[in-house]
XYZ file of C-alpha atoms in Angstrom:
710
model
C -9.411 11.341 8.904
C -10.602 12.318 5.429
C -14.207 11.585 6.426
C -13.824 13.817 9.478
C -12.381 16.625 7.345
C -15.241 16.327 4.849
C -17.851 16.382 7.623
C -16.149 19.412 9.167
C -16.236 21.240 5.833
C -19.961 20.533 5.408
C -20.656 21.692 8.977
C -18.794 24.978 8.359
C -20.663 25.460 5.101
C -23.998 24.789 6.808
C -23.099 27.295 9.554
C -22.348 29.991 6.966
C -25.664 29.240 5.253
C -27.544 29.540 8.575
C -25.938 32.883 9.443
C -26.463 34.223 5.909
C -30.105 33.165 6.009
C -30.584 34.922 9.351
C -29.041 38.156 8.146
C -30.868 37.991 4.834
C -34.175 37.488 6.652
C -33.527 40.453 8.923
C -32.658 42.649 5.961
C -35.803 41.623 4.079
C -37.968 42.173 7.154
C -36.104 45.423 7.902
C -35.694 44.401 11.544
C -33.478 46.970 13.249
C -33.175 45.216 16.592
C -32.570 41.628 17.518
C -33.525 41.887 21.165
C -30.043 42.493 22.514
C -28.039 40.025 24.576
C -30.853 37.496 25.089
C -31.503 37.228 21.350
C -27.797 36.628 20.628
C -27.672 33.648 22.982
C -31.078 32.407 21.831
C -29.823 32.334 18.252
C -26.741 30.422 19.456
C -28.982 27.809 21.088
C -31.130 27.447 17.950
C -28.021 27.157 15.803
C -26.637 24.446 18.098
C -29.796 22.367 17.652
C -29.615 22.737 13.869
C -25.896 21.963 13.645
C -26.204 19.053 16.071
C -28.977 17.425 14.041
C -27.038 18.072 10.825
C -23.913 16.452 12.331
C -25.876 13.383 13.443
C -27.208 12.981 9.917
C -23.726 13.315 8.420
C -22.118 10.778 10.762
C -25.068 8.355 10.970
C -25.551 9.112 14.660
C -21.889 8.636 15.647
C -20.156 12.031 15.559
C -16.461 12.159 16.438
C -15.296 14.229 19.394
C -13.605 16.801 17.148
C -16.877 17.425 15.298
C -18.751 17.907 18.576
C -16.123 20.447 19.650
C -16.417 22.247 16.308
C -20.201 22.530 16.672
C -19.867 23.844 20.227
C -17.354 26.497 19.156
C -19.476 27.620 16.210
C -22.455 28.095 18.511
C -20.597 29.737 21.411
C -18.310 32.193 19.616
C -21.177 34.071 17.947
C -23.017 34.990 21.184
C -19.690 35.733 22.890
C -18.807 38.187 20.110
C -22.287 39.709 20.201
C -22.071 40.045 23.999
C -18.807 41.938 23.672
C -20.269 44.346 21.135
C -23.403 44.916 23.225
C -21.451 45.513 26.440
C -19.111 47.923 24.638
C -21.941 50.251 23.590
C -23.282 52.935 25.969
C -26.341 51.842 27.979
C -28.739 54.229 26.213
C -27.629 53.337 22.692
C -29.817 50.588 21.195
C -28.144 47.549 19.677
C -29.270 46.772 16.164
C -27.869 43.264 16.095
C -25.005 41.916 14.045
C -24.478 43.606 10.736
C -24.195 41.501 7.562
C -20.423 42.027 7.287
C -18.357 39.484 5.317
C -15.508 39.785 7.818
C -17.825 39.021 10.716
C -19.375 36.174 8.750
C -15.978 34.489 8.350
C -14.560 35.293 11.810
C -16.462 32.611 13.736
C -15.882 29.683 11.297
C -12.184 30.512 10.877
C -11.613 30.873 14.637
C -13.506 27.652 15.364
C -11.584 25.729 12.722
C -8.232 26.993 14.009
C -9.152 26.072 17.590
C -10.079 22.516 16.566
C -6.876 22.109 14.550
C -4.806 23.270 17.530
C -6.633 20.887 19.858
C -6.183 17.873 17.578
C -2.659 18.599 16.335
C -1.207 20.700 19.118
C -2.319 18.470 21.988
C -2.173 15.020 20.429
C 1.567 14.538 21.081
C 3.752 12.206 19.073
C 1.146 9.466 19.071
C 3.497 6.895 20.588
C 1.752 6.849 23.951
C -2.020 6.790 23.663
C -3.931 7.212 26.892
C -7.162 5.372 27.469
C -9.485 8.364 27.659
C -12.288 6.476 29.353
C -9.960 5.090 32.008
C -8.368 8.509 32.461
C -11.746 10.132 32.962
C -12.798 7.499 35.474
C -9.583 7.908 37.465
C -9.914 11.684 37.543
C -13.555 11.436 38.607
C -12.581 9.062 41.429
C -9.894 11.497 42.495
C -12.377 14.373 42.516
C -14.745 12.262 44.637
C -12.043 12.164 47.301
C -12.590 15.918 47.729
C -16.215 15.404 48.785
C -15.527 16.006 52.519
C -13.874 19.297 51.500
C -16.734 20.371 49.210
C -17.474 23.469 51.292
C -13.833 24.583 51.153
C -13.732 23.974 47.395
C -16.883 26.031 46.807
C -15.331 28.883 48.782
C -12.009 28.521 46.933
C -13.627 28.590 43.495
C -15.788 31.523 44.584
C -12.669 33.458 45.592
C -11.059 32.382 42.314
C -13.859 33.750 40.133
C -13.974 37.078 41.988
C -10.170 37.382 41.756
C -10.196 36.585 38.022
C -12.967 39.086 37.298
C -11.099 41.778 39.240
C -7.829 40.962 37.507
C -9.454 41.004 34.073
C -10.799 44.535 34.433
C -7.475 46.072 35.525
C -6.055 46.579 31.974
C -9.447 47.839 30.762
C -9.540 50.637 33.332
C -5.863 51.367 32.753
C -6.712 52.049 29.114
C -9.633 54.272 30.112
C -7.383 56.268 32.439
C -4.914 56.767 29.577
C -7.711 58.010 27.307
C -8.861 60.435 30.018
C -5.338 61.738 30.546
C -5.084 62.532 26.840
C -8.408 64.345 26.530
C -10.805 66.770 28.166
C -12.802 64.814 30.742
C -14.671 65.693 33.877
C -12.877 65.308 37.160
C -15.652 63.079 38.463
C -15.264 60.635 35.534
C -11.511 60.463 36.026
C -11.925 59.875 39.748
C -14.484 57.156 39.067
C -12.114 55.371 36.676
C -9.266 55.584 39.199
C -11.593 54.285 41.917
C -12.696 51.302 39.847
C -9.064 50.578 38.939
C -8.060 50.621 42.604
C -11.041 48.457 43.554
C -10.219 45.893 40.845
C -6.561 45.799 41.936
C -7.505 45.375 45.590
C -10.018 42.642 44.748
C -7.429 40.803 42.666
C -4.860 40.834 45.482
C -7.207 39.962 48.356
C -9.237 37.245 46.658
C -6.176 35.705 44.982
C -4.631 35.271 48.417
C -7.829 33.796 49.837
C -8.124 31.470 46.856
C -4.547 30.217 47.179
C -4.773 29.707 50.930
C -8.074 27.830 50.703
C -6.784 25.541 47.964
C -3.626 24.725 49.947
C -5.684 24.006 53.083
C -7.958 21.709 51.077
C -4.968 19.944 49.533
C -3.394 19.380 52.956
C -6.615 17.799 54.258
C -6.856 15.543 51.202
C -3.238 14.388 51.498
C -3.701 13.577 55.172
C -6.810 11.491 54.551
C -5.473 9.789 51.406
C -2.196 8.807 53.065
C -4.139 7.341 55.968
C -6.332 5.290 53.627
C -3.350 4.054 51.609
C -1.304 3.134 54.686
C -4.304 1.290 56.125
C -4.679 -0.645 52.866
C -0.976 -1.561 52.853
C -1.108 -2.810 56.438
C -3.936 -5.185 55.531
C -2.051 -6.875 52.688
C -0.645 -10.381 52.980
C 3.053 -10.970 53.640
C 3.524 -12.169 50.067
C 2.642 -8.671 48.843
C 5.567 -7.137 50.744
C 7.892 -9.763 49.340
C 6.862 -8.893 45.795
C 7.073 -5.108 46.266
C 10.134 -3.128 47.240
C 9.634 -1.322 50.599
C 11.219 1.795 49.106
C 8.734 1.716 46.238
C 5.807 1.398 48.657
C 7.121 4.294 50.745
C 7.448 6.352 47.567
C 3.841 5.583 46.648
C 2.709 6.590 50.128
C 4.492 9.926 50.220
C 5.674 11.195 46.837
C 2.906 9.746 44.654
C 0.089 10.753 46.999
C 1.528 14.272 47.212
C 1.866 14.455 43.441
C -1.620 13.047 42.924
C -3.271 15.576 45.221
C -1.117 18.439 43.976
C -1.818 17.634 40.327
C -5.574 17.386 40.652
C -6.088 20.237 43.128
C -3.586 22.738 41.753
C -4.243 21.885 38.112
C -7.977 22.260 38.687
C -7.258 25.608 40.312
C -4.986 26.743 37.486
C -7.195 25.341 34.714
C -10.390 26.967 36.003
C -8.598 30.245 36.694
C -6.968 30.330 33.257
C -10.139 29.237 31.451
C -12.357 31.835 33.118
C -9.702 34.489 32.654
C -9.151 33.585 28.995
C -12.890 33.691 28.268
C -13.312 37.057 29.975
C -10.253 38.445 28.211
C -11.528 37.156 24.881
C -14.850 38.943 25.420
C -13.111 42.199 26.364
C -10.609 41.910 23.483
C -13.435 41.290 21.020
C -15.255 44.311 22.393
C -12.124 46.423 21.905
C -11.277 45.204 18.390
C -12.349 41.996 16.703
C -9.746 42.529 13.955
C -6.827 42.586 16.400
C -8.384 39.657 18.263
C -8.461 37.635 15.044
C -4.742 38.296 14.499
C -4.072 37.179 18.074
C -6.115 34.014 17.513
C -4.073 33.281 14.387
C -0.796 33.628 16.301
C -1.738 31.250 19.122
C -2.473 28.093 17.080
C 0.600 28.605 14.922
C 2.779 28.863 18.030
C 1.062 25.831 19.576
C 1.666 23.651 16.505
C 5.272 24.869 16.284
C 5.899 24.150 19.955
C 4.312 20.700 19.719
C 6.624 19.808 16.825
C 9.617 21.085 18.779
C 8.641 19.104 21.889
C 8.227 15.932 19.813
C 11.679 16.310 18.239
C 13.328 17.166 21.555
C 11.650 14.241 23.304
C 13.078 11.768 20.804
C 16.470 13.444 21.020
C 16.497 13.401 24.831
C 15.733 9.677 24.809
C 18.748 9.116 22.564
C 20.906 11.290 24.841
C 19.781 9.303 27.888
C 20.587 6.027 26.121
C 23.994 7.369 25.130
C 24.627 8.559 28.687
C 23.746 5.119 30.074
C 26.025 3.515 27.483
C 28.906 5.761 28.553
C 28.369 4.921 32.216
C 28.269 1.216 31.428
C 31.476 1.511 29.415
C 33.312 3.290 32.238
C 31.967 0.845 34.827
C 33.060 -2.187 32.808
C 36.507 -0.742 32.178
C 37.151 0.151 35.819
C 35.760 -3.115 37.199
C 37.880 -5.064 34.712
C 40.986 -2.889 35.006
C 43.200 -5.922 35.734
C 42.173 -7.533 32.452
C 42.706 -4.228 30.634
C 46.219 -3.988 32.091
C 47.115 -7.600 31.271
C 46.174 -7.140 27.612
C 47.529 -3.547 27.399
C 44.161 -2.321 26.113
C 44.232 1.146 27.717
C 44.433 2.958 24.375
C 41.572 0.907 22.935
C 39.336 1.606 25.921
C 40.203 5.312 25.751
C 39.324 5.364 22.051
C 35.978 3.618 22.727
C 35.156 6.128 25.452
C 36.080 9.120 23.277
C 33.879 7.786 20.461
C 30.956 7.380 22.883
C 31.460 10.902 24.247
C 31.659 12.184 20.680
C 28.279 10.632 19.864
C 26.765 12.337 22.899
C 28.285 15.684 21.894
C 26.818 15.257 18.416
C 23.358 14.661 19.876
C 23.674 17.674 22.178
C 24.846 19.792 19.255
C 21.740 18.776 17.326
C 19.637 19.647 20.379
C 21.167 23.118 20.453
C 20.447 23.616 16.747
C 16.809 22.630 17.277
C 16.529 25.145 20.116
C 18.052 27.942 18.033
C 15.778 27.254 15.048
C 12.686 27.009 17.270
C 13.444 30.268 19.082
C 14.179 32.031 15.778
C 10.943 30.891 14.106
C 8.883 31.611 17.226
C 10.241 35.130 17.611
C 9.971 35.784 13.886
C 6.336 34.663 13.928
C 5.558 36.737 17.016
C 7.279 39.782 15.541
C 5.428 39.397 12.228
C 2.044 39.186 13.966
C 2.894 42.234 16.086
C 3.810 44.234 12.978
C 0.504 43.277 11.354
C -1.328 44.237 14.553
C 0.375 47.636 14.707
C -0.413 48.303 11.047
C -4.054 47.350 11.608
C -4.161 49.360 14.858
C -2.894 52.459 13.029
C -5.707 52.082 10.507
C -8.302 51.654 13.266
C -7.019 54.655 15.236
C -6.946 56.824 12.111
C -10.562 55.939 11.335
C -11.623 56.623 14.932
C -12.683 53.005 15.559
C -10.006 52.486 18.232
C -8.523 54.819 20.819
C -4.938 54.811 22.055
C -6.096 53.770 25.516
C -8.047 50.849 24.040
C -4.930 49.787 22.099
C -2.886 49.856 25.312
C -5.571 47.791 27.066
C -5.586 45.303 24.187
C -1.808 44.916 24.290
C -1.967 44.421 28.063
C -4.485 41.608 27.485
C -2.604 39.944 24.646
C 0.346 38.429 26.534
C -1.697 37.216 29.553
C -4.165 35.689 27.096
C -1.386 33.638 25.526
C -0.031 32.682 28.936
C -3.484 31.538 30.079
C -3.872 29.297 27.050
C -0.424 27.832 27.669
C -1.398 27.256 31.301
C -4.494 25.340 30.187
C -2.376 23.163 27.885
C 0.159 22.578 30.657
C -2.582 21.546 33.102
C -3.954 19.112 30.554
C -0.561 17.546 29.810
C 0.445 17.430 33.474
C -2.831 15.787 34.478
C -2.566 13.173 31.725
C 1.059 12.427 32.672
C -0.034 11.822 36.270
C -2.687 9.269 35.332
C -0.148 6.458 35.794
C 0.595 7.629 39.338
C -3.116 7.947 40.150
C -3.730 4.462 38.750
C -0.994 2.987 40.964
C -2.375 4.644 44.096
C -5.925 3.480 43.398
C -4.558 0.032 42.557
C -3.185 -0.256 46.095
C -6.328 1.258 47.617
C -8.565 -1.227 45.782
C -6.332 -4.260 46.274
C -7.949 -7.114 48.184
C -5.564 -9.240 50.292
C -5.108 -12.722 48.845
C -5.192 -14.320 52.286
C -8.507 -15.604 53.603
C -10.664 -13.130 55.454
C -10.457 -13.233 59.234
C -13.166 -15.029 61.152
C -15.260 -14.110 64.151
C -14.040 -16.588 66.777
C -12.603 -15.094 69.975
C -13.347 -17.580 72.792
C -12.650 -16.519 76.357
C -10.967 -19.836 77.093
C -8.449 -21.391 74.719
C -6.811 -24.757 75.350
C -4.044 -24.260 72.782
C -4.081 -27.595 70.944
C -2.484 -27.138 67.494
C -2.831 -29.721 64.715
C -1.152 -29.671 61.285
C -3.281 -31.810 58.935
C -1.484 -32.883 55.731
C -0.073 -29.403 55.204
C 1.653 -28.726 51.885
C 3.112 -25.295 51.292
C 5.305 -23.477 48.779
C 6.276 -19.814 48.799
C 4.598 -17.571 46.200
C 7.995 -16.719 44.717
C 8.603 -20.424 43.940
C 5.187 -22.102 43.626
C 6.636 -25.225 41.988
C 9.049 -25.919 44.877
C 7.113 -27.050 47.979
C 8.951 -26.470 51.258
C 6.459 -28.561 53.253
C 5.051 -31.845 51.962
C 2.009 -33.394 53.663
C 3.162 -32.458 57.162
C 0.950 -33.767 59.979
C 1.830 -33.041 63.598
C 0.095 -32.213 66.874
C 1.248 -29.713 69.511
C -0.246 -30.571 72.890
C -1.123 -28.054 75.619
C 1.225 -27.936 78.584
C 4.036 -29.586 76.638
C 7.057 -28.377 74.700
C 7.540 -29.572 71.140
C 10.845 -28.978 69.353
C 11.458 -28.715 65.614
C 14.942 -29.845 64.623
C 16.664 -29.991 61.261
C 19.288 -28.403 59.079
C 18.673 -25.092 57.307
C 15.982 -25.351 54.643
C 14.229 -28.297 56.253
C 10.934 -26.388 56.717
C 11.048 -25.330 60.375
C 10.600 -21.595 59.725
C 7.836 -22.334 57.211
C 5.885 -24.170 59.935
C 6.250 -21.131 62.196
C 5.099 -18.746 59.437
C 2.007 -20.849 58.767
C 1.168 -21.110 62.469
C 1.359 -17.295 62.732
C -0.817 -17.176 59.596
C 1.652 -15.088 57.659
C 0.922 -17.406 54.720
C -1.826 -19.844 53.774
C -1.066 -23.511 52.940
C -1.864 -24.725 49.434
C -3.149 -28.044 50.789
C -4.302 -29.210 54.193
C -5.110 -26.992 57.160
C -3.905 -25.953 60.600
C -6.366 -26.295 63.469
C -6.374 -24.465 66.795
C -8.654 -26.196 69.269
C -10.326 -27.948 66.338
C -10.998 -24.754 64.329
C -9.029 -23.560 61.260
C -6.835 -20.553 61.978
C -8.748 -18.283 59.593
C -11.909 -18.750 61.666
C -10.376 -16.688 64.487
C -10.270 -12.909 64.669
C -6.974 -11.459 63.530
C -6.111 -9.608 66.752
C -7.250 -12.484 68.938
C -5.156 -15.045 67.043
C -1.941 -13.022 67.175
C -2.467 -12.277 70.848
C -2.999 -15.912 71.769
C -0.263 -17.240 69.452
C 2.948 -15.332 70.245
C 6.336 -15.573 68.553
C 9.783 -14.717 69.897
C 12.437 -14.804 67.173
C 16.214 -14.940 67.335
C 16.602 -11.403 65.986
C 13.563 -9.541 67.334
C 12.505 -6.306 65.685
C 12.339 -3.341 68.048
C 11.049 0.058 67.016
C 12.507 3.422 67.881
C 10.933 4.465 71.165
C 10.902 3.502 74.820
C 11.142 0.029 76.327
C 7.546 0.379 77.489
C 6.383 1.283 73.977
C 8.032 -1.835 72.517
C 6.695 -4.124 75.250
C 3.123 -2.796 74.950
C 3.310 -2.680 71.144
C -0.142 -3.353 69.694
C -1.877 -3.503 73.102
C -4.338 -0.920 74.378
C -5.164 -2.370 77.799
C -1.701 -3.150 79.136
C -0.870 -1.587 82.516
C 2.531 -0.562 83.864
C 2.107 -3.034 86.739
C 1.627 -5.923 84.327
C 4.730 -4.943 82.345
C 6.801 -4.783 85.521
C 5.404 -8.077 86.826
C 6.218 -9.905 83.583
C 9.743 -8.456 83.510
C 10.350 -9.648 87.065
C 9.277 -13.190 86.171
C 11.983 -13.508 83.509
C 14.535 -11.680 85.705
C 14.736 -8.701 83.307
C 13.494 -6.047 85.741
C 16.940 -5.728 87.328
C 18.830 -4.576 84.219
C 15.899 -2.357 83.187
C 15.923 -0.641 86.600
C 19.621 0.129 86.191
C 18.909 2.175 83.059
C 18.651 5.947 83.363
C 14.926 6.183 82.568
C 14.032 2.568 83.380
C 11.041 1.512 81.252
C 10.984 4.911 79.513
C 14.528 4.476 78.190
C 14.782 4.962 74.438
C 16.047 1.819 72.683
C 17.299 3.690 69.599
C 16.695 2.806 65.985
C 15.999 -0.952 65.683
C 16.996 -1.320 69.346
C 20.556 -0.255 68.619
C 21.187 0.941 72.205
C 20.549 -2.545 73.633
C 22.688 -5.660 73.555
C 21.501 -8.738 71.680
C 20.620 -10.487 74.937
C 18.670 -7.482 76.211
C 16.715 -7.310 72.959
C 15.784 -10.977 73.317
C 14.627 -10.346 76.901
C 12.422 -7.457 75.777
C 10.984 -9.658 73.007
C 10.158 -12.399 75.548
C 8.427 -9.865 77.822
C 6.517 -8.482 74.832
C 5.223 -11.971 74.041
C 4.368 -13.001 77.623
C 2.588 -9.745 78.510
C -0.118 -10.772 76.011
C -0.964 -13.916 78.028
C -0.595 -16.226 75.006
C -1.753 -19.827 75.111
C 0.582 -20.879 72.293
C 4.123 -19.528 72.253
C 6.788 -20.076 69.601
C 10.479 -19.727 70.458
C 12.581 -19.481 67.299
C 16.126 -19.511 68.733
C 14.637 -16.978 71.138
C 17.158 -17.488 73.977
C 20.334 -18.086 71.979
C 21.944 -14.844 73.247
C 21.014 -15.412 76.910
C 23.131 -17.087 79.555
C 22.154 -20.460 81.034
C 20.364 -19.016 84.073
C 18.367 -16.559 81.966
C 17.388 -19.334 79.552
C 16.142 -21.431 82.473
C 14.056 -18.538 83.861
C 12.495 -17.898 80.456
C 11.623 -21.561 79.895
C 10.097 -21.859 83.360
C 7.809 -18.896 82.754
C 6.954 -20.012 79.223
C 5.946 -23.503 80.370
C 3.757 -22.135 83.155
C -0.042 -22.000 82.911
C -0.225 -25.040 80.661
C 0.917 -23.226 77.527
C 1.584 -24.983 74.246
C 5.247 -24.365 73.419
C 6.932 -24.828 70.043
C 10.720 -24.494 70.050
C 12.847 -24.079 66.933
C 16.463 -24.475 67.993
C 19.889 -25.556 66.817
C 21.193 -25.790 70.371
C 20.391 -29.387 71.319
C 20.718 -28.575 75.033
C 17.408 -26.736 74.748
C 15.907 -29.433 72.547
C 16.762 -32.197 75.025
C 14.256 -30.726 77.503
C 11.391 -30.967 75.006
C 8.554 -33.419 75.565
C 8.377 -34.178 71.864
C 11.036 -33.717 69.175
C 10.307 -33.583 65.445
C 13.221 -33.969 63.024
C 12.531 -32.450 59.591
C 14.392 -32.759 56.322
C 13.442 -31.201 52.961
C 9.926 -30.385 54.155
C 9.142 -33.868 55.446
C 9.006 -35.247 59.005
C 11.715 -37.903 59.134
C 11.785 -38.783 62.830
C 9.870 -37.873 65.966
C 9.865 -38.842 69.622
C 11.641 -37.934 72.864
C 15.349 -37.229 73.067
C 16.119 -40.674 74.478
C 13.966 -42.420 71.888
C 15.626 -40.638 68.981
C 19.106 -41.220 70.339
C 18.302 -44.923 70.707
C 17.229 -45.090 67.053
C 20.685 -43.816 66.016
C 19.098 -42.135 63.009
C 19.226 -38.588 61.604
C 18.768 -36.912 64.980
C 21.588 -38.983 66.481
C 23.889 -38.140 63.566
C 23.126 -34.406 63.903
C 23.928 -34.482 67.613
C 27.199 -36.317 66.961
C 28.176 -33.771 64.287
C 27.448 -30.846 66.604
C 29.344 -32.519 69.442
C 32.408 -33.128 67.271
C 32.344 -29.502 66.042
C 32.127 -28.131 69.589
C 34.950 -30.363 70.790
């Protein structure tokens, strides 16, 4: 930091030498004109080259950011000040260039130094949370790239913004001119012209501000719509493991609240930052043209207030964290006492618990008292500083008015600019802090957008004819949440077309895991699952899930009509096909008895239907897809015997491959092949009669179920 301070001092000294040399040269050459506005900016450009080269030499080619900002300010403030003085003079009065005034010579370096100090100290925060500037810049640039389809709207919005800001900036200036005209002898035409320009500026401010706001909101709405669509699409493509690792509520919050905040922060902060920056620059030019002395006092007030406020925010932030910790401690104390009230009563510890709670509340009151003291001291110092600067300004203004260098109207205009100028600078700081604080949210959203599913990419196979032969080849699988605990161990089994295979076993034996792998909700760690001799991931995603259908014990129905739930995910399903499938499983009768038949709303999660009706709808939803492999996971447990028979008859038709997971052995007995699993391993397999003859695990399970039912 000392090296930076030394380099900054040498840069300021070199700037003073450059300006002194320029003025000395002009005095020696007796040059009365510097070429006006163009020459002022040309000198700024030349000075930037000189200072930039000097800075590179000082820092060995690696200048710090604060030094680059200091050089930019030193080169920009001079032409801005010159522009204000040139624009202030009447058109016919020639401008003789900047006069060699010591005050003017020190104004630019002092203002530049104060601005850099405010930026480094007033915006750096407590230093506890350092943001990766490169990463922040990249994230913000990516966010801005999302606005590319709305580029035309943004150009229009920023155009309206600039016109509105220019109009708004000139309102106080013409108000001051009107006041001067009211106090003196002026021509009626001049007064009318001033009033006309004032009205025009006011009208332009109102109209273009409204257009700017409306265009920005329209652009933001379009961005949110597109970004939410992209994020939801990315979430839908993730593997099932992802949804197990992330809370659904958290994902929903990312989709709605974080996307809204992300778009609002970037769009509205860009709007506010550009508006405030342009307005502050224009106001600074006008204020300098009115009185550079009063402007210097204003520039002194702003950094002092910024540093004071930053210190206050740092102290209050630490104090609020302590208050939050104390609040959580109090809640925990009350919760423990109430939940353990029986223990408190048995040991007669009511007074002790009350004393502990009062002590905790006392600590919180002490922290809040300290917070109040900080607020009082901050407000007192801030108002005292503001009042002191205002007194100095009024004293200086009296001197300027007495000498004829400032009119009363110009003073009124300056005072009307002063408060908005401060507010604009605060708005710029707020936009910066708010944008930086949202970087974490933006990073999360882009993290989900960029996330690649861990499951294998889908293939291209979609054969017109599928036999439906399924083969598990030495499949070993463990869930991502417990990778060291395999739930399937070298499982090898074949499901033949036209036959029903049943998986039997106690809970935790691996039956559901086999179903999840066959539906490709997960990928096995070892081995593979083949469908007609091809691995599952070689098939197209939609094709695979249409040809391999699952009916679970507790089917998920969505809010909407029966038809919507039956046709869910299908685009080419006709009403005739839905009706035909319902008739085959004898479900058309109870659907026809409903008020709106197939258009009847099922309610949230199918709450208006019975459990048996929901299972019937799930069976229809599976069969309407014409699957070649169908999985029944306790799918008919809520149906009566006749309904179960109708479902099985339709499922076994057309030579389908059927996999049944059931605890009801009456259903299992009808299977062509029974597989008994235990702890992820196939223990026994065969027909019902073969397994009963072995008198092994399957026989024991049947005997246990029979004894329980009897």
